[in-house]
PDB file of C-alpha atoms and ligand atoms in Angstrom:
ATOM      1  CA  UNK G 837      81.276  70.918 -26.979  1.00 47.00           C
ATOM      2  CA  UNK G 838      78.343  71.582 -24.450  1.00 57.00           C
ATOM      3  CA  UNK G 839      78.121  75.165 -23.480  1.00 65.00           C
ATOM      4  CA  UNK G 840      76.846  76.329 -20.253  1.00 85.00           C
ATOM      5  CA  UNK G 841      73.311  78.307 -20.165  1.00 91.00           C
ATOM      6  CA  UNK G 842      73.453  82.112 -20.620  1.00 92.00           C
ATOM      7  CA  UNK G 843      71.821  84.141 -17.544  1.00 97.00           C
ATOM      8  CA  UNK G 844      69.694  86.905 -18.953  1.00 98.00           C
ATOM      9  CA  UNK G 845      68.870  89.551 -16.168  1.00 98.00           C
ATOM     10  CA  UNK G 846      65.402  91.077 -16.969  1.00 98.00           C
ATOM     11  CA  UNK G 847      64.320  94.832 -15.308  1.00 98.00           C
ATOM     12  CA  UNK G 848      62.254  97.486 -15.749  1.00 96.00           C
ATOM     13  CA  UNK G 849      59.870  99.907 -13.213  1.00 95.00           C
ATOM     14  CA  UNK G 850      56.710  98.464 -11.966  1.00 92.00           C
ATOM     15  CA  UNK G 851      54.494  98.538 -14.497  1.00 95.00           C
ATOM     16  CA  UNK G 852      56.435  98.623 -17.657  1.00 96.00           C
ATOM     17  CA  UNK G 853      55.174  95.123 -18.593  1.00 97.00           C
ATOM     18  CA  UNK G 854      58.223  93.168 -17.517  1.00 96.00           C
ATOM     19  CA  UNK G 855      56.362  90.543 -16.255  1.00 95.00           C
ATOM     20  CA  UNK G 856      53.957  89.938 -19.423  1.00 97.00           C
ATOM     21  CA  UNK G 857      56.575  90.139 -21.776  1.00 98.00           C
ATOM     22  CA  UNK G 858      58.461  87.253 -19.695  1.00 97.00           C
ATOM     23  CA  UNK G 859      55.592  85.160 -19.540  1.00 96.00           C
ATOM     24  CA  UNK G 860      55.258  85.275 -23.590  1.00 97.00           C
ATOM     25  CA  UNK G 861      59.448  84.408 -23.862  1.00 97.00           C
ATOM     26  CA  UNK G 862      59.048  81.926 -21.673  1.00 96.00           C
ATOM     27  CA  UNK G 863      55.891  80.284 -23.572  1.00 97.00           C
ATOM     28  CA  UNK G 864      57.131  81.139 -26.784  1.00 97.00           C
ATOM     29  CA  UNK G 865      61.040  80.086 -26.720  1.00 96.00           C
ATOM     30  CA  UNK G 866      61.058  77.889 -23.960  1.00 95.00           C
ATOM     31  CA  UNK G 867      63.765  79.701 -21.204  1.00 96.00           C
ATOM     32  CA  UNK G 868      64.095  78.774 -17.980  1.00 97.00           C
ATOM     33  CA  UNK G 869      62.370  81.137 -15.802  1.00 98.00           C
ATOM     34  CA  UNK G 870      63.399  81.156 -12.042  1.00 98.00           C
ATOM     35  CA  UNK G 871      60.909  81.950  -9.444  1.00 98.00           C
ATOM     36  CA  UNK G 872      61.953  84.457  -6.709  1.00 98.00           C
ATOM     37  CA  UNK G 873      61.100  84.019  -3.277  1.00 98.00           C
ATOM     38  CA  UNK G 874      59.049  87.198  -1.535  1.00 98.00           C
ATOM     39  CA  UNK G 875      57.673  88.328   1.428  1.00 98.00           C
ATOM     40  CA  UNK G 876      54.836  90.007   0.007  1.00 96.00           C
ATOM     41  CA  UNK G 877      51.400  88.698  -0.328  1.00 96.00           C
ATOM     42  CA  UNK G 878      50.206  87.087  -3.116  1.00 96.00           C
ATOM     43  CA  UNK G 879      47.972  88.938  -5.319  1.00 93.00           C
ATOM     44  CA  UNK G 880      44.439  87.537  -6.480  1.00 92.00           C
ATOM     45  CA  UNK G 881      45.363  84.275  -9.087  1.00 93.00           C
ATOM     46  CA  UNK G 882      49.077  83.473  -8.092  1.00 95.00           C
ATOM     47  CA  UNK G 883      50.130  80.552  -6.909  1.00 97.00           C
ATOM     48  CA  UNK G 884      52.831  79.407  -4.350  1.00 98.00           C
ATOM     49  CA  UNK G 885      56.190  77.957  -6.615  1.00 97.00           C
ATOM     50  CA  UNK G 886      54.938  79.734  -9.676  1.00 95.00           C
ATOM     51  CA  UNK G 887      54.924  82.887  -9.559  1.00 95.00           C
ATOM     52  CA  UNK G 888      56.478  83.512  -6.460  1.00 97.00           C
ATOM     53  CA  UNK G 889      57.655  81.184  -3.423  1.00 98.00           C
ATOM     54  CA  UNK G 890      55.790  83.142  -0.705  1.00 98.00           C
ATOM     55  CA  UNK G 891      57.898  83.672   2.167  1.00 98.00           C
ATOM     56  CA  UNK G 892      57.399  84.819   6.342  1.00 98.00           C
ATOM     57  CA  UNK G 893      60.350  87.260   6.922  1.00 98.00           C
ATOM     58  CA  UNK G 894      61.603  84.601   9.291  1.00 98.00           C
ATOM     59  CA  UNK G 895      62.084  81.898   6.532  1.00 98.00           C
ATOM     60  CA  UNK G 896      63.637  84.541   4.058  1.00 98.00           C
ATOM     61  CA  UNK G 897      65.951  85.290   6.551  1.00 98.00           C
ATOM     62  CA  UNK G 898      67.040  81.822   7.059  1.00 98.00           C
ATOM     63  CA  UNK G 899      67.205  81.565   3.176  1.00 97.00           C
ATOM     64  CA  UNK G 900      69.282  84.859   3.353  1.00 98.00           C
ATOM     65  CA  UNK G 901      71.571  82.692   6.289  1.00 98.00           C
ATOM     66  CA  UNK G 902      72.167  79.607   4.655  1.00 97.00           C
ATOM     67  CA  UNK G 903      73.204  80.920   1.261  1.00 97.00           C
ATOM     68  CA  UNK G 904      70.381  80.419  -0.466  1.00 98.00           C
ATOM     69  CA  UNK G 905      69.622  83.039  -2.687  1.00 98.00           C
ATOM     70  CA  UNK G 906      71.911  84.595  -5.548  1.00 97.00           C
ATOM     71  CA  UNK G 907      70.759  87.738  -4.609  1.00 98.00           C
ATOM     72  CA  UNK G 908      68.301  89.315  -2.658  1.00 98.00           C
ATOM     73  CA  UNK G 909      66.794  93.108  -2.251  1.00 98.00           C
ATOM     74  CA  UNK G 910      64.294  95.019  -0.367  1.00 97.00           C
ATOM     75  CA  UNK G 911      61.776  96.540  -2.960  1.00 94.00           C
ATOM     76  CA  UNK G 912      59.679  98.998  -1.412  1.00 92.00           C
ATOM     77  CA  UNK G 913      58.168  97.174   1.732  1.00 92.00           C
ATOM     78  CA  UNK G 914      59.125  93.598   1.147  1.00 97.00           C
ATOM     79  CA  UNK G 915      62.094  91.019   0.279  1.00 98.00           C
ATOM     80  CA  UNK G 916      62.956  89.600  -2.815  1.00 98.00           C
ATOM     81  CA  UNK G 917      65.491  86.919  -3.411  1.00 98.00           C
ATOM     82  CA  UNK G 918      66.709  84.754  -6.585  1.00 98.00           C
ATOM     83  CA  UNK G 919      66.964  80.880  -5.341  1.00 98.00           C
ATOM     84  CA  UNK G 920      70.375  79.636  -6.246  1.00 97.00           C
ATOM     85  CA  UNK G 921      70.120  76.078  -6.449  1.00 97.00           C
ATOM     86  CA  UNK G 922      67.800  76.103  -9.431  1.00 97.00           C
ATOM     87  CA  UNK G 923      70.160  78.902 -11.402  1.00 97.00           C
ATOM     88  CA  UNK G 924      73.280  77.256 -10.702  1.00 95.00           C
ATOM     89  CA  UNK G 925      71.518  73.319 -12.349  1.00 97.00           C
ATOM     90  CA  UNK G 926      69.639  75.005 -14.947  1.00 97.00           C
ATOM     91  CA  UNK G 927      72.773  76.922 -16.458  1.00 95.00           C
ATOM     92  CA  UNK G 928      74.974  73.747 -15.422  1.00 95.00           C
ATOM     93  CA  UNK G 929      72.849  71.814 -17.642  1.00 95.00           C
ATOM     94  CA  UNK G 930      72.772  74.210 -20.558  1.00 92.00           C
ATOM     95  CA  UNK G 931      69.675  75.839 -20.371  1.00 94.00           C
ATOM     96  CA  UNK G 932      68.983  79.722 -20.683  1.00 95.00           C
ATOM     97  CA  UNK G 933      67.838  81.327 -17.417  1.00 97.00           C
ATOM     98  CA  UNK G 934      65.552  84.573 -17.267  1.00 98.00           C
ATOM     99  CA  UNK G 935      65.972  86.145 -14.118  1.00 98.00           C
ATOM    100  CA  UNK G 936      63.111  88.577 -13.714  1.00 98.00           C
ATOM    101  CA  UNK G 937      64.460  91.185 -10.790  1.00 98.00           C
ATOM    102  CA  UNK G 938      64.992  94.715  -9.899  1.00 96.00           C
ATOM    103  CA  UNK G 939      68.013  97.249 -10.322  1.00 96.00           C
ATOM    104  CA  UNK G 940      69.690  96.302  -7.343  1.00 96.00           C
ATOM    105  CA  UNK G 941      69.895  92.617  -7.866  1.00 97.00           C
ATOM    106  CA  UNK G 942      70.681  93.190 -11.034  1.00 98.00           C
ATOM    107  CA  UNK G 943      74.303  95.134 -10.350  1.00 97.00           C
ATOM    108  CA  UNK G 944      74.727  92.261  -7.651  1.00 97.00           C
ATOM    109  CA  UNK G 945      74.341  89.599 -10.696  1.00 97.00           C
ATOM    110  CA  UNK G 946      76.423  91.207 -13.077  1.00 96.00           C
ATOM    111  CA  UNK G 947      78.966  91.791  -9.980  1.00 96.00           C
ATOM    112  CA  UNK G 948      79.087  88.078  -9.714  1.00 96.00           C
ATOM    113  CA  UNK G 949      78.397  87.067 -13.183  1.00 95.00           C
ATOM    114  CA  UNK G 950      79.888  89.214 -15.804  1.00 94.00           C
ATOM    115  CA  UNK G 951      78.948  87.407 -18.938  1.00 93.00           C
ATOM    116  CA  UNK G 952      75.368  87.915 -17.838  1.00 96.00           C
ATOM    117  CA  UNK G 953      73.111  90.129 -20.297  1.00 97.00           C
ATOM    118  CA  UNK G 954      71.285  92.745 -18.913  1.00 98.00           C
ATOM    119  CA  UNK G 955      68.100  93.919 -20.477  1.00 98.00           C
ATOM    120  CA  UNK G 956      66.086  96.880 -19.084  1.00 98.00           C
ATOM    121  CA  UNK G 957      62.814  96.924 -20.230  1.00 97.00           C
ATOM    122  CA  UNK G 958      60.564 100.721 -19.845  1.00 96.00           C
ATOM    123  CA  UNK G 959      57.354 102.123 -20.487  1.00 96.00           C
ATOM    124  CA  UNK G 960      57.024 104.360 -23.386  1.00 97.00           C
ATOM    125  CA  UNK G 961      56.138 107.506 -21.027  1.00 96.00           C
ATOM    126  CA  UNK G 962      56.152 107.748 -17.508  1.00 95.00           C
ATOM    127  CA  UNK G 963      52.070 108.512 -17.875  1.00 96.00           C
ATOM    128  CA  UNK G 964      51.945 105.044 -19.437  1.00 96.00           C
ATOM    129  CA  UNK G 965      53.311 103.515 -16.865  1.00 96.00           C
ATOM    130  CA  UNK G 966      51.566 104.977 -14.231  1.00 94.00           C
ATOM    131  CA  UNK G 967      48.365 103.735 -16.545  1.00 95.00           C
ATOM    132  CA  UNK G 968      49.360 100.625 -16.524  1.00 96.00           C
ATOM    133  CA  UNK G 969      50.367 100.172 -12.511  1.00 94.00           C
ATOM    134  CA  UNK G 970      47.095 101.694 -12.056  1.00 94.00           C
ATOM    135  CA  UNK G 971      44.901  99.939 -14.932  1.00 94.00           C
ATOM    136  CA  UNK G 972      47.057  96.223 -13.516  1.00 92.00           C
ATOM    137  CA  UNK G 973      44.323  97.046 -10.563  1.00 90.00           C
ATOM    138  CA  UNK G 974      46.840  94.555  -8.209  1.00 90.00           C
ATOM    139  CA  UNK G 975      47.957  97.849  -5.854  1.00 90.00           C
ATOM    140  CA  UNK G 976      46.743 100.333  -3.693  1.00 92.00           C
ATOM    141  CA  UNK G 977      46.688 104.061  -5.101  1.00 94.00           C
ATOM    142  CA  UNK G 978      49.851 104.472  -1.783  1.00 94.00           C
ATOM    143  CA  UNK G 979      51.821 101.584  -3.159  1.00 93.00           C
ATOM    144  CA  UNK G 980      51.314 102.900  -6.428  1.00 94.00           C
ATOM    145  CA  UNK G 981      52.437 105.951  -5.220  1.00 95.00           C
ATOM    146  CA  UNK G 982      55.838 104.391  -3.681  1.00 94.00           C
ATOM    147  CA  UNK G 983      56.131 102.027  -6.789  1.00 94.00           C
ATOM    148  CA  UNK G 984      56.583 105.398  -8.694  1.00 95.00           C
ATOM    149  CA  UNK G 985      59.168 106.635  -6.561  1.00 95.00           C
ATOM    150  CA  UNK G 986      60.978 103.809  -6.764  1.00 94.00           C
ATOM    151  CA  UNK G 987      60.975 104.085 -10.232  1.00 94.00           C
ATOM    152  CA  UNK G 988      62.706 107.646 -10.337  1.00 95.00           C
ATOM    153  CA  UNK G 989      65.340 106.413  -7.848  1.00 94.00           C
ATOM    154  CA  UNK G 990      66.020 103.775 -10.050  1.00 92.00           C
ATOM    155  CA  UNK G 991      66.026 105.496 -13.483  1.00 94.00           C
ATOM    156  CA  UNK G 992      69.419 106.458 -12.422  1.00 94.00           C
ATOM    157  CA  UNK G 993      70.871 102.929 -12.806  1.00 94.00           C
ATOM    158  CA  UNK G 994      68.980 102.309 -16.511  1.00 95.00           C
ATOM    159  CA  UNK G 995      72.962 103.043 -17.779  1.00 95.00           C
ATOM    160  CA  UNK G 996      74.540  99.955 -16.041  1.00 95.00           C
ATOM    161  CA  UNK G 997      72.214  97.840 -18.541  1.00 97.00           C
ATOM    162  CA  UNK G 998      73.111  96.291 -21.675  1.00 97.00           C
ATOM    163  CA  UNK G 999      70.029  96.586 -23.756  1.00 98.00           C
ATOM    164  CA  UNK G1000      66.756  98.996 -23.592  1.00 97.00           C
ATOM    165  CA  UNK G1001      63.899  97.752 -24.909  1.00 98.00           C
ATOM    166  CA  UNK G1002      60.751  99.860 -25.204  1.00 98.00           C
ATOM    167  CA  UNK G1003      57.318  98.086 -24.629  1.00 98.00           C
ATOM    168  CA  UNK G1004      55.172  99.802 -26.417  1.00 98.00           C
ATOM    169  CA  UNK G1005      53.903  96.637 -28.791  1.00 98.00           C
ATOM    170  CA  UNK G1006      53.981  93.999 -27.079  1.00 98.00           C
ATOM    171  CA  UNK G1007      54.571  91.259 -29.598  1.00 98.00           C
ATOM    172  CA  UNK G1008      57.537  93.908 -30.716  1.00 98.00           C
ATOM    173  CA  UNK G1009      58.872  94.034 -27.701  1.00 98.00           C
ATOM    174  CA  UNK G1010      59.201  90.186 -27.022  1.00 98.00           C
ATOM    175  CA  UNK G1011      60.887  89.816 -30.300  1.00 98.00           C
ATOM    176  CA  UNK G1012      63.253  92.274 -29.815  1.00 98.00           C
ATOM    177  CA  UNK G1013      63.913  90.632 -26.178  1.00 98.00           C
ATOM    178  CA  UNK G1014      64.592  87.004 -27.905  1.00 98.00           C
ATOM    179  CA  UNK G1015      66.683  88.457 -30.582  1.00 98.00           C
ATOM    180  CA  UNK G1016      68.933  90.219 -27.957  1.00 97.00           C
ATOM    181  CA  UNK G1017      69.228  86.606 -26.348  1.00 96.00           C
ATOM    182  CA  UNK G1018      70.060  84.585 -29.661  1.00 95.00           C
ATOM    183  CA  UNK G1019      72.560  87.100 -30.901  1.00 95.00           C
ATOM    184  CA  UNK G1020      74.233  86.727 -27.433  1.00 93.00           C
ATOM    185  CA  UNK G1021      74.803  83.239 -28.433  1.00 90.00           C
ATOM    186  CA  UNK G1022      76.337  84.712 -31.781  1.00 92.00           C
ATOM    187  CA  UNK G1023      79.325  86.470 -29.742  1.00 91.00           C
ATOM    188  CA  UNK G1024      82.601  85.911 -31.145  1.00 92.00           C
ATOM    189  CA  UNK G1025      83.815  84.659 -27.256  1.00 88.00           C
ATOM    190  CA  UNK G1026      81.111  82.461 -27.150  1.00 87.00           C
ATOM    191  CA  UNK G1027      82.244  80.407 -29.816  1.00 91.00           C
ATOM    192  CA  UNK G1028      85.363  80.201 -28.840  1.00 92.00           C
ATOM    193  CA  UNK G1029      85.518  75.823 -28.908  1.00 91.00           C
ATOM    194  CA  UNK G1030      83.898  75.755 -32.003  1.00 94.00           C
ATOM    195  CA  UNK G1031      86.705  78.295 -33.822  1.00 96.00           C
ATOM    196  CA  UNK G1032      89.211  76.347 -32.353  1.00 96.00           C
ATOM    197  CA  UNK G1033      87.718  73.018 -33.367  1.00 96.00           C
ATOM    198  CA  UNK G1034      87.086  74.108 -36.998  1.00 96.00           C
ATOM    199  CA  UNK G1035      90.716  75.320 -37.441  1.00 97.00           C
ATOM    200  CA  UNK G1036      91.997  72.284 -36.604  1.00 97.00           C
ATOM    201  CA  UNK G1037      89.569  70.364 -39.017  1.00 96.00           C
ATOM    202  CA  UNK G1038      90.536  72.743 -41.329  1.00 97.00           C
ATOM    203  CA  UNK G1039      94.181  72.853 -41.409  1.00 97.00           C
ATOM    204  CA  UNK G1040      94.330  69.142 -40.694  1.00 96.00           C
ATOM    205  CA  UNK G1041      93.281  69.012 -44.329  1.00 86.00           C
TER     206      UNK G1041
HETATM  207  P1  LIG M 597      55.562  94.699 -14.173  1.00 83.07           P
HETATM  208  O1  LIG M 597      56.001  93.016 -14.543  1.00 83.07           O
HETATM  209  O2  LIG M 597      56.746  95.335 -15.316  1.00 83.07           O
HETATM  210  O3  LIG M 597      55.243  95.049 -13.276  1.00 83.07           O
HETATM  211  P2  LIG M 597      53.066  93.717 -16.085  1.00 83.07           P
HETATM  212  O4  LIG M 597      53.769  92.453 -16.768  1.00 83.07           O
HETATM  213  O5  LIG M 597      52.309  93.230 -15.011  1.00 83.07           O
HETATM  214  O6  LIG M 597      54.053  94.321 -16.004  1.00 83.07           O
HETATM  215  O7  LIG M 597      52.356  94.659 -16.732  1.00 83.07           O
HETATM  216  C1  LIG M 597      51.349  95.957 -16.434  1.00 83.07           C
HETATM  217  C2  LIG M 597      50.476  96.142 -16.439  1.00 83.07           C
HETATM  218  O8  LIG M 597      50.324  96.366 -18.286  1.00 83.07           O
HETATM  219  C3  LIG M 597      49.529  94.813 -17.043  1.00 83.07           C
HETATM  220  O9  LIG M 597      48.093  94.906 -16.883  1.00 83.07           O
HETATM  221  C4  LIG M 597      49.597  94.269 -18.484  1.00 83.07           C
HETATM  222  O10 LIG M 597      48.539  93.999 -19.098  1.00 83.07           O
HETATM  223  C5  LIG M 597      50.000  95.411 -19.186  1.00 83.07           C
HETATM  224  N1  LIG M 597      50.482  95.552 -20.008  1.00 83.07           N
HETATM  225  C6  LIG M 597      52.075  95.151 -20.705  1.00 83.07           C
HETATM  226  N2  LIG M 597      52.689  95.251 -21.543  1.00 83.07           N
HETATM  227  C7  LIG M 597      51.719  96.100 -22.339  1.00 83.07           C
HETATM  228  C8  LIG M 597      52.057  96.616 -23.727  1.00 83.07           C
HETATM  229  N3  LIG M 597      52.673  96.395 -24.157  1.00 83.07           N
HETATM  230  N4  LIG M 597      50.701  97.600 -23.766  1.00 83.07           N
HETATM  231  C9  LIG M 597      49.846  97.800 -23.012  1.00 83.07           C
HETATM  232  N5  LIG M 597      49.939  96.954 -21.973  1.00 83.07           N
HETATM  233  C10 LIG M 597      50.675  96.510 -21.194  1.00 83.07           C
HETATM  234  P1  LIG M 598      56.737  92.579  -7.741  1.00 83.07           P
HETATM  235  O1  LIG M 598      55.421  92.523  -6.405  1.00 83.07           O
HETATM  236  O2  LIG M 598      55.374  93.360  -8.836  1.00 83.07           O
HETATM  237  O3  LIG M 598      56.117  91.094  -8.220  1.00 83.07           O
HETATM  238  O4  LIG M 598      57.925  92.979  -8.248  1.00 83.07           O
HETATM  239  C1  LIG M 598      58.136  94.251  -7.792  1.00 83.07           C
HETATM  240  C2  LIG M 598      59.934  93.955  -8.233  1.00 83.07           C
HETATM  241  O5  LIG M 598      60.472  93.368  -7.697  1.00 83.07           O
HETATM  242  C3  LIG M 598      59.821  93.987  -9.539  1.00 83.07           C
HETATM  243  O6  LIG M 598      60.756  95.119 -10.184  1.00 83.07           O
HETATM  244  C4  LIG M 598      60.694  92.872  -9.484  1.00 83.07           C
HETATM  245  O7  LIG M 598      61.110  92.362 -10.956  1.00 83.07           O
HETATM  246  C5  LIG M 598      61.444  92.706  -8.249  1.00 83.07           C
HETATM  247  N1  LIG M 598      62.032  90.891  -8.018  1.00 83.07           N
HETATM  248  C6  LIG M 598      61.375  89.945  -8.427  1.00 83.07           C
HETATM  249  N2  LIG M 598      61.821  88.809  -7.922  1.00 83.07           N
HETATM  250  C7  LIG M 598      63.110  89.424  -7.410  1.00 83.07           C
HETATM  251  C8  LIG M 598      64.132  88.813  -6.866  1.00 83.07           C
HETATM  252  O8  LIG M 598      64.051  87.431  -6.863  1.00 83.07           O
HETATM  253  N3  LIG M 598      65.005  89.462  -6.907  1.00 83.07           N
HETATM  254  C9  LIG M 598      65.329  90.754  -6.960  1.00 83.07           C
HETATM  255  N4  LIG M 598      65.893  91.756  -6.102  1.00 83.07           N
HETATM  256  N5  LIG M 598      63.793  91.603  -7.354  1.00 83.07           N
HETATM  257  C10 LIG M 598      62.880  91.072  -7.858  1.00 83.07           C
END
């Protein structure tokens, strides 16, 4: 029987490397990645429709009004939201969808989709986190400070996640996250129709 795709939520403090991990997961394993909408300005090299759909606050508000988001949240000085249509369609067609979103959004998704897997990616230490964030070179010192403060607030929500993966060595982290996604498919409750079918076949013999 055709199964619907799984929803995989990946969060982590800004600079932990989740964007890098997700990109590798998509390239290597072909997961479907939801492209969010945001009101923040594009970073150098970011392309509209690839990293994000870049929106004005007015257009973002319209999408909220039309129920266009599964969830949306304010993060530091901007809004971010997950477009509803893409995610619902991909899952319906049996594809696993990754959402790379912050913690408020993740909690919101968990309420609506209790089967979603929530994975939190952490840097090995706060110092390494700050080094990575600064090393990325995409934010001003002021924004880096705001993001580090936000990480301190977000750290109180880590307990809500199903899995914590430390992104020390990148490839190891990617493999661990993939293993989590793969093992979800083997959960007993995700194979109920298979179990019923094989029972029927065996007993018919
Ligand atoms: P996030 O999406 O969590 O904000 P990024 O994926 O943009 O973080 O990564 C932040 C910086 O850390 C980038 O410069 C990236 O190349 C680097 N980085 C990511 N993963 C690792 C890792 N395992 N070891 C060292 N540097 C990393
Ligand atoms: P950045 O500005 O670094 O791209 O993203 C900032 C934060 O917003 C990150 O934690 C990222 O995961 C989160 N984010 C990106 N898209 C969404 C979204 O659609 N919804 C929510 N709630 N958070 C998002």
